[in-house]
Amino acid sequence: MSEEQTVSLIDILEEDEELEEEASAVLAGSDSDHCSYPQGYVKRQALYACNSCRPKGGEAAGVCLACSYKCHEGHDLFELYTKRNFRCDCGNKKFTELKCKLNPVKEEVNALNKYSHNFSGLYCTCSRPYPDPDDQVEDEMIQCVVCEDWLHGRHLGRVVPDCVELQEMICESCMNKNPFLWTYAAHLSVSGAAVQVKEERDAEESNTNLSTKDEKGADVIEPSCKRSREEAAPSCRLKELRAIGQQRSQSGAVFWPSGWRSKLCSCSTCKDDLSGADLSFLLDESDTVLAYENKGKTNEQRQPGHDPLMSALDNLNHVQQLEIIHGYNDMKTELKDFLQRFAEEGKVVTPDDIRQFFEQQSRKRRRDDAGCF
């Protein structure tokens, strides 16, 4: 039996739990029962693009989590993970033959929505689908926090650092469109330089007091009017970093450590520049995907027993729902018990073992159905 045909039991058990946690983190932060359209341009939400409803050559459109369940059940959907500042398009004029079942009265278009090739099921600079049936290379996809496109790790122009899930990434294209980010990258990006900059800034601040020393060492008291002007006009952190003159290679994607946004300058000039570049969200720590996922986990903990993945059962009657839920839970328990035996014996699980398990489940189901009759 070749190594490619074997599966680690620990990997299977851990992956099952990880997938459930990831799904809950992404989906629990969005409403699975009500269309998000009335909320306007939602700060961040799970989104989907319906390939079944989009005519060939038609305009890109995105639908919220609830509409993916209620209005596009069984359709060919592109999962977009999350997007910021988006309003649900379901049923507007982009959908020629579909009306939203949850909120049928909508404006013809959502003018402030932003679309990319992701809405056509394409990702990265290579514009390929994910998963890609023609790509045999195992590679993780990482989302740029600015353009929100997903890029293959091998197409970032640099080595992906460790603990990437705790960091944010800005792709090279977005860095070059906003050159001032390279100044921040020289000091704040994942390279250890952020510590050095902080020490330099602390040293500068410690030397700035209400009094200064003249050349002879005597205290010189600054005029109160001068102090008030300085307090009214705080210094620009970006200018300070530029004055230091620290440089880094301006190529490849840039990874940023947790909390890097709080170190960006928020003076009035920089705020205006960020707003003009449509990057004001960079000053907002709650805009991060990690903050959104933590919100989803919190919502899930507050509502134990509510699983957004089970919302698709709403169209079934109570008896059918109970049958499916019990059947799923029984199958899941029996599968874990089945795999546990391999763990205890130190064996690996092969595709034949999995196939045998489901064949036994199928025979058991037929016997149970026969018993009912």
CSV table of C-alpha atoms in Angstrom, one decimal:
chain,number,residue,atom,x,y,z
A,1,MET,CA,0.0,0.0,0.0
A,2,SER,CA,1.6,3.3,-1.1
A,3,GLU,CA,2.0,6.1,1.4
A,4,GLU,CA,-0.4,8.3,-0.7
A,5,GLN,CA,-3.2,5.9,0.0
A,6,THR,CA,-3.0,6.0,3.7
A,7,VAL,CA,-4.5,8.5,6.1
A,8,SER,CA,-3.4,9.5,9.6
A,9,LEU,CA,-6.1,8.8,12.1
A,10,ILE,CA,-5.1,11.7,14.3
A,11,ASP,CA,-5.2,14.0,11.2
A,12,ILE,CA,-8.8,12.8,10.5
A,13,LEU,CA,-10.0,13.4,14.0
A,14,GLU,CA,-8.3,16.7,14.4
A,15,GLU,CA,-9.3,17.9,10.9
A,16,ASP,CA,-13.0,17.2,11.6
A,17,GLU,CA,-12.9,19.4,14.7
A,18,GLU,CA,-10.9,22.1,13.0
A,19,LEU,CA,-13.3,22.2,10.1
A,20,GLU,CA,-16.3,22.6,12.5
A,21,GLU,CA,-14.5,25.4,14.4
A,22,GLU,CA,-13.5,27.2,11.1
A,23,ALA,CA,-17.1,26.9,9.8
A,24,SER,CA,-18.6,28.2,13.0
A,25,ALA,CA,-16.1,31.1,13.2
A,26,VAL,CA,-16.9,32.2,9.6
A,27,LEU,CA,-20.6,31.5,9.6
A,28,ALA,CA,-21.6,32.3,13.1
A,29,GLY,CA,-20.5,35.9,12.6
A,30,SER,CA,-23.2,36.3,10.0
A,31,ASP,CA,-27.0,35.8,10.3
A,32,SER,CA,-28.1,32.6,8.7
A,33,ASP,CA,-31.9,33.3,8.9
A,34,HIS,CA,-32.3,36.9,7.8
A,35,CYS,CA,-31.1,38.7,4.7
A,36,SER,CA,-28.4,41.2,5.6
A,37,TYR,CA,-29.7,43.8,3.0
A,38,PRO,CA,-31.6,45.9,5.6
A,39,GLN,CA,-28.4,46.4,7.5
A,40,GLY,CA,-26.9,48.3,4.5
A,41,TYR,CA,-23.2,47.9,3.7
A,42,VAL,CA,-22.2,45.4,6.4
A,43,LYS,CA,-18.8,45.9,8.0
A,44,ARG,CA,-17.8,42.2,7.3
A,45,GLN,CA,-19.9,39.2,6.5
A,46,ALA,CA,-19.7,35.8,4.8
A,47,LEU,CA,-20.5,36.1,1.1
A,48,TYR,CA,-21.2,33.8,-1.9
A,49,ALA,CA,-21.5,34.3,-5.6
A,50,CYS,CA,-24.1,32.2,-7.5
A,51,ASN,CA,-22.8,30.8,-10.7
A,52,SER,CA,-26.2,29.2,-11.5
A,53,CYS,CA,-28.0,32.5,-11.4
A,54,ARG,CA,-25.4,34.6,-13.2
A,55,PRO,CA,-25.9,34.6,-17.0
A,56,LYS,CA,-22.9,34.1,-19.2
A,57,GLY,CA,-21.1,37.4,-19.4
A,58,GLY,CA,-23.4,38.8,-16.7
A,59,GLU,CA,-22.5,41.2,-14.0
A,60,ALA,CA,-20.8,40.0,-10.8
A,61,ALA,CA,-23.1,39.8,-7.7
A,62,GLY,CA,-22.8,38.6,-4.1
A,63,VAL,CA,-25.3,37.1,-1.7
A,64,CYS,CA,-25.3,36.9,2.0
A,65,LEU,CA,-25.3,33.7,4.1
A,66,ALA,CA,-29.1,33.5,4.7
A,67,CYS,CA,-29.8,34.0,0.9
A,68,SER,CA,-27.3,31.3,0.0
A,69,TYR,CA,-29.5,28.9,2.1
A,70,LYS,CA,-33.0,30.2,1.3
A,71,CYS,CA,-32.7,31.5,-2.2
A,72,HIS,CA,-29.8,29.6,-3.8
A,73,GLU,CA,-30.2,26.2,-2.2
A,74,GLY,CA,-28.7,23.5,-4.5
A,75,HIS,CA,-27.1,26.1,-6.8
A,76,ASP,CA,-23.5,26.3,-7.9
A,77,LEU,CA,-22.0,28.7,-5.4
A,78,PHE,CA,-18.6,30.3,-5.1
A,79,GLU,CA,-17.6,30.6,-1.5
A,80,LEU,CA,-16.0,34.0,-1.0
A,81,TYR,CA,-15.2,33.6,2.7
A,82,THR,CA,-15.8,37.2,4.0
A,83,LYS,CA,-15.8,40.6,2.4
A,84,ARG,CA,-16.0,44.1,4.0
A,85,ASN,CA,-18.6,46.8,3.4
A,86,PHE,CA,-20.8,44.8,1.1
A,87,ARG,CA,-24.6,44.8,0.7
A,88,CYS,CA,-26.5,41.7,-0.4
A,89,ASP,CA,-27.3,41.7,-4.1
A,90,CYS,CA,-29.8,38.8,-4.0
A,91,GLY,CA,-32.8,39.5,-6.2
A,92,ASN,CA,-31.7,42.9,-7.5
A,93,LYS,CA,-31.6,43.7,-11.3
A,94,LYS,CA,-28.4,41.6,-11.6
A,95,PHE,CA,-30.6,38.5,-11.1
A,96,THR,CA,-33.0,38.5,-14.1
A,97,GLU,CA,-35.0,35.5,-13.1
A,98,LEU,CA,-34.8,35.4,-9.3
A,99,LYS,CA,-36.4,37.4,-6.5
A,100,CYS,CA,-35.1,37.3,-3.0
A,101,LYS,CA,-37.4,35.2,-0.8
A,102,LEU,CA,-36.2,37.0,2.4
A,103,ASN,CA,-36.2,40.6,1.3
A,104,PRO,CA,-37.8,41.0,-2.1
A,105,VAL,CA,-37.9,44.9,-2.1
A,106,LYS,CA,-34.4,46.1,-3.0
A,107,GLU,CA,-32.7,48.8,-5.0
A,108,GLU,CA,-31.6,47.8,-8.5
A,109,VAL,CA,-27.9,47.9,-7.7
A,110,ASN,CA,-25.7,48.5,-4.7
A,111,ALA,CA,-23.4,51.2,-6.1
A,112,LEU,CA,-20.8,51.0,-3.3
A,113,ASN,CA,-20.2,47.2,-3.6
A,114,LYS,CA,-16.8,46.2,-4.9
A,115,TYR,CA,-16.3,43.1,-7.0
A,116,SER,CA,-13.3,41.2,-8.2
A,117,HIS,CA,-12.6,38.0,-10.2
A,118,ASN,CA,-13.3,36.1,-6.9
A,119,PHE,CA,-17.0,36.6,-7.8
A,120,SER,CA,-16.3,34.5,-11.0
A,121,GLY,CA,-14.7,31.8,-9.0
A,122,LEU,CA,-11.1,32.9,-9.8
A,123,TYR,CA,-8.4,33.7,-7.4
A,124,CYS,CA,-4.8,34.9,-7.1
A,125,THR,CA,-2.6,36.6,-9.7
A,126,CYS,CA,-2.8,33.4,-11.7
A,127,SER,CA,-6.6,33.7,-12.0
A,128,ARG,CA,-7.3,30.1,-11.3
A,129,PRO,CA,-10.3,28.4,-9.6
A,130,TYR,CA,-10.0,27.0,-6.1
A,131,PRO,CA,-9.8,24.1,-5.7
A,132,ASP,CA,-8.1,23.9,-9.0
A,133,PRO,CA,-8.5,20.4,-10.7
A,134,ASP,CA,-5.4,21.1,-12.9
A,135,ASP,CA,-3.1,22.1,-10.0
A,136,GLN,CA,-1.5,19.1,-8.3
A,137,VAL,CA,0.7,21.3,-6.0
A,138,GLU,CA,-0.5,21.5,-2.4
A,139,ASP,CA,-0.4,25.2,-1.4
A,140,GLU,CA,-2.4,27.3,1.1
A,141,MET,CA,-4.3,30.4,0.0
A,142,ILE,CA,-3.8,33.6,1.9
A,143,GLN,CA,-6.1,36.7,1.7
A,144,CYS,CA,-4.8,40.2,1.2
A,145,VAL,CA,-6.4,42.5,3.7
A,146,VAL,CA,-6.6,45.4,1.2
A,147,CYS,CA,-7.9,43.9,-2.1
A,148,GLU,CA,-9.3,40.8,-0.3
A,149,ASP,CA,-8.1,38.5,-3.1
A,150,TRP,CA,-6.8,35.1,-2.2
A,151,LEU,CA,-3.3,34.3,-3.4
A,152,HIS,CA,-1.3,31.0,-3.5
A,153,GLY,CA,1.6,31.1,-1.1
A,154,ARG,CA,4.0,30.4,-4.0
A,155,HIS,CA,2.8,33.4,-5.8
A,156,LEU,CA,3.5,36.0,-3.0
A,157,GLY,CA,7.0,36.7,-4.1
A,158,ARG,CA,8.4,35.8,-0.6
A,159,VAL,CA,8.5,32.9,1.8
A,160,VAL,CA,5.4,32.5,3.9
A,161,PRO,CA,6.4,33.0,7.6
A,162,ASP,CA,5.4,30.7,10.5
A,163,CYS,CA,2.1,31.3,12.4
A,164,VAL,CA,0.7,33.0,9.3
A,165,GLU,CA,-2.8,32.6,10.7
A,166,LEU,CA,-2.0,35.2,13.4
A,167,GLN,CA,-0.8,37.7,10.9
A,168,GLU,CA,-2.2,39.9,8.1
A,169,MET,CA,-0.9,40.1,4.5
A,170,ILE,CA,-0.9,42.8,2.0
A,171,CYS,CA,0.0,41.7,-1.6
A,172,GLU,CA,2.8,43.4,-3.6
A,173,SER,CA,0.2,44.9,-6.0
A,174,CYS,CA,-1.6,46.7,-3.2
A,175,MET,CA,1.7,47.8,-1.6
A,176,ASN,CA,2.8,49.4,-4.8
A,177,LYS,CA,-0.5,51.1,-5.3
A,178,ASN,CA,0.0,52.7,-1.8
A,179,PRO,CA,3.7,53.4,-1.6
A,180,PHE,CA,3.5,54.9,1.9
A,181,LEU,CA,2.9,51.4,3.2
A,182,TRP,CA,6.5,50.5,2.3
A,183,THR,CA,7.6,53.0,5.0
A,184,TYR,CA,5.5,51.3,7.6
A,185,ALA,CA,6.7,47.9,6.3
A,186,ALA,CA,10.4,48.8,6.9
A,187,HIS,CA,9.5,49.3,10.6
A,188,LEU,CA,6.4,47.2,11.4
A,189,SER,CA,6.3,44.2,9.2
A,190,VAL,CA,7.3,40.7,10.3
A,191,SER,CA,11.0,41.1,10.6
A,192,GLY,CA,11.6,42.2,14.2
A,193,ALA,CA,12.2,45.8,13.2
A,194,ALA,CA,9.1,46.9,15.1
A,195,VAL,CA,10.8,46.4,18.4
A,196,GLN,CA,13.8,48.5,17.3
A,197,VAL,CA,11.5,51.4,16.2
A,198,LYS,CA,9.6,51.3,19.5
A,199,GLU,CA,12.8,51.6,21.5
A,200,GLU,CA,13.9,54.5,19.4
A,201,ARG,CA,10.6,56.3,19.8
A,202,ASP,CA,10.6,55.6,23.6
A,203,ALA,CA,14.0,57.1,23.8
A,204,GLU,CA,13.0,60.2,21.9
A,205,GLU,CA,9.9,60.7,24.0
A,206,SER,CA,11.9,60.3,27.2
A,207,ASN,CA,14.2,63.1,26.1
A,208,THR,CA,11.2,65.4,25.4
A,209,ASN,CA,10.2,67.2,28.6
A,210,LEU,CA,8.7,70.5,29.5
A,211,SER,CA,12.2,71.8,29.8
A,212,THR,CA,15.3,71.4,27.7
A,213,LYS,CA,19.0,71.9,28.3
A,214,ASP,CA,21.0,74.7,26.7
A,215,GLU,CA,24.6,74.3,25.7
A,216,LYS,CA,25.7,75.3,29.2
A,217,GLY,CA,23.4,72.8,30.9
A,218,ALA,CA,21.0,75.3,32.3
A,219,ASP,CA,17.2,74.6,32.2
A,220,VAL,CA,15.4,76.7,29.6
A,221,ILE,CA,11.7,76.9,30.2
A,222,GLU,CA,9.7,76.7,27.0
A,223,PRO,CA,7.0,79.4,26.5
A,224,SER,CA,3.5,78.2,27.4
A,225,CYS,CA,2.2,79.4,24.0
A,226,LYS,CA,4.8,77.1,22.2
A,227,ARG,CA,3.7,74.1,24.3
A,228,SER,CA,0.1,74.7,23.6
A,229,ARG,CA,0.7,74.8,19.8
A,230,GLU,CA,2.7,71.5,20.0
A,231,GLU,CA,-0.1,69.9,22.0
A,232,ALA,CA,-2.7,71.1,19.6
A,233,ALA,CA,-0.7,69.7,16.6
A,234,PRO,CA,0.5,66.2,17.4
A,235,SER,CA,3.5,65.0,15.4
A,236,CYS,CA,3.0,62.7,12.4
A,237,ARG,CA,4.3,59.2,13.1
A,238,LEU,CA,4.7,58.5,9.4
A,239,LYS,CA,7.0,61.5,9.0
A,240,GLU,CA,9.0,60.3,12.0
A,241,LEU,CA,9.5,56.9,10.4
A,242,ARG,CA,10.5,58.5,7.1
A,243,ALA,CA,13.1,60.6,9.0
A,244,ILE,CA,14.7,57.5,10.5
A,245,GLY,CA,15.4,56.4,6.9
A,246,GLN,CA,15.2,52.7,7.5
A,247,GLN,CA,14.7,50.8,4.2
A,248,ARG,CA,13.6,47.4,3.1
A,249,SER,CA,13.2,45.6,-0.2
A,250,GLN,CA,10.1,46.9,-2.0
A,251,SER,CA,9.1,43.6,-3.6
A,252,GLY,CA,6.9,40.7,-2.6
A,253,ALA,CA,3.9,40.5,-0.3
A,254,VAL,CA,4.3,41.9,3.2
A,255,PHE,CA,3.2,40.2,6.4
A,256,TRP,CA,2.2,42.2,9.4
A,257,PRO,CA,2.1,41.0,13.1
A,258,SER,CA,-0.9,41.2,15.4
A,259,GLY,CA,-1.6,44.7,16.5
A,260,TRP,CA,0.3,46.4,13.7
A,261,ARG,CA,-2.7,48.6,12.8
A,262,SER,CA,-2.6,50.4,16.1
A,263,LYS,CA,0.9,51.6,15.3
A,264,LEU,CA,-0.2,53.5,12.1
A,265,CYS,CA,-0.3,57.2,12.3
A,266,SER,CA,-3.8,58.7,13.0
A,267,CYS,CA,-3.0,62.4,12.7
A,268,SER,CA,-5.5,64.4,10.7
A,269,THR,CA,-3.3,64.5,7.5
A,270,CYS,CA,-2.8,60.7,7.5
A,271,LYS,CA,-6.5,60.1,8.2
A,272,ASP,CA,-7.3,62.2,5.2
A,273,ASP,CA,-4.8,60.4,3.0
A,274,LEU,CA,-6.1,57.0,4.1
A,275,SER,CA,-9.7,58.1,3.4
A,276,GLY,CA,-8.7,59.3,0.0
A,277,ALA,CA,-7.1,56.0,-0.8
A,278,ASP,CA,-10.1,54.1,0.6
A,279,LEU,CA,-8.0,52.6,3.3
A,280,SER,CA,-9.6,54.1,6.4
A,281,PHE,CA,-10.3,50.5,7.6
A,282,LEU,CA,-6.6,50.0,8.3
A,283,LEU,CA,-7.0,52.1,11.5
A,284,ASP,CA,-9.9,49.9,12.7
A,285,GLU,CA,-8.7,46.9,14.7
A,286,SER,CA,-12.2,45.4,14.6
A,287,ASP,CA,-12.0,45.2,10.7
A,288,THR,CA,-9.7,42.3,10.8
A,289,VAL,CA,-10.8,38.8,9.9
A,290,LEU,CA,-9.5,37.5,13.2
A,291,ALA,CA,-11.8,40.0,15.1
A,292,TYR,CA,-14.7,38.8,12.9
A,293,GLU,CA,-14.0,35.2,13.6
A,294,ASN,CA,-13.7,35.8,17.4
A,295,LYS,CA,-17.1,37.5,17.2
A,296,GLY,CA,-18.5,34.4,15.5
A,297,LYS,CA,-17.0,32.1,18.2
A,298,THR,CA,-18.5,34.3,20.9
A,299,ASN,CA,-21.9,34.2,19.2
A,300,GLU,CA,-21.7,30.4,18.9
A,301,GLN,CA,-20.9,30.2,22.7
A,302,ARG,CA,-23.9,32.4,23.5
A,303,GLN,CA,-26.2,30.2,21.4
A,304,PRO,CA,-25.2,26.6,22.2
A,305,GLY,CA,-27.2,24.3,20.0
A,306,HIS,CA,-27.6,26.8,17.2
A,307,ASP,CA,-25.6,25.7,14.2
A,308,PRO,CA,-25.9,27.8,11.1
A,309,LEU,CA,-24.9,24.8,9.0
A,310,MET,CA,-28.2,23.2,10.0
A,311,SER,CA,-30.4,26.0,8.7
A,312,ALA,CA,-30.9,24.1,5.5
A,313,LEU,CA,-33.1,21.8,7.5
A,314,ASP,CA,-35.7,24.5,7.9
A,315,ASN,CA,-37.7,23.4,4.9
A,316,LEU,CA,-38.3,20.0,6.4
A,317,ASN,CA,-41.0,19.1,8.8
A,318,HIS,CA,-40.2,18.4,12.5
A,319,VAL,CA,-40.2,14.6,12.1
A,320,GLN,CA,-37.8,14.7,9.1
A,321,GLN,CA,-35.5,17.1,10.9
A,322,LEU,CA,-35.3,14.8,13.9
A,323,GLU,CA,-34.6,11.7,11.7
A,324,ILE,CA,-31.8,13.4,9.8
A,325,ILE,CA,-30.2,14.9,13.0
A,326,HIS,CA,-30.3,11.6,14.8
A,327,GLY,CA,-29.0,9.7,11.8
A,328,TYR,CA,-26.1,12.2,11.4
A,329,ASN,CA,-25.2,12.1,15.1
A,330,ASP,CA,-25.3,8.2,15.1
A,331,MET,CA,-23.2,8.0,12.0
A,332,LYS,CA,-20.6,10.5,13.4
A,333,THR,CA,-20.4,8.6,16.7
A,334,GLU,CA,-20.0,5.2,15.0
A,335,LEU,CA,-17.3,6.7,12.6
A,336,LYS,CA,-15.3,8.0,15.6
A,337,ASP,CA,-15.6,4.6,17.4
A,338,PHE,CA,-14.6,2.9,14.2
A,339,LEU,CA,-11.5,5.1,13.8
A,340,GLN,CA,-10.7,4.9,17.5
A,341,ARG,CA,-9.9,1.1,17.1
A,342,PHE,CA,-7.3,2.0,14.5
A,343,ALA,CA,-5.7,4.4,16.9
A,344,GLU,CA,-5.6,1.9,19.7
A,345,GLU,CA,-3.9,-0.6,17.5
A,346,GLY,CA,-1.5,1.9,16.0
A,347,LYS,CA,-2.8,1.3,12.4
A,348,VAL,CA,-3.4,3.7,9.6
A,349,VAL,CA,-6.8,4.2,7.9
A,350,THR,CA,-6.9,3.4,4.2
A,351,PRO,CA,-9.5,4.3,1.6
A,352,ASP,CA,-10.7,0.6,1.7
A,353,ASP,CA,-11.3,0.9,5.4
A,354,ILE,CA,-13.5,4.0,4.9
A,355,ARG,CA,-15.3,2.3,2.0
A,356,GLN,CA,-16.0,-0.7,4.2
A,357,PHE,CA,-17.4,1.4,7.0
A,358,PHE,CA,-19.9,3.2,4.7
A,359,GLU,CA,-20.9,-0.1,3.1
A,360,GLN,CA,-21.7,-1.4,6.6
A,361,GLN,CA,-23.7,1.8,7.3
A,362,SER,CA,-25.6,1.3,4.0
A,363,ARG,CA,-26.5,-2.4,4.9
A,364,LYS,CA,-27.5,-1.3,8.4
A,365,ARG,CA,-29.8,1.4,7.0
A,366,ARG,CA,-31.5,-1.1,4.7
A,367,ARG,CA,-32.1,-3.5,7.6
A,368,ASP,CA,-33.5,-0.6,9.7
A,369,ASP,CA,-35.8,0.4,6.8
A,370,ALA,CA,-37.0,-3.2,6.4
A,371,GLY,CA,-37.7,-3.5,10.1
A,372,CYS,CA,-40.0,-0.4,9.8
A,373,PHE,CA,-42.0,-2.1,7.2
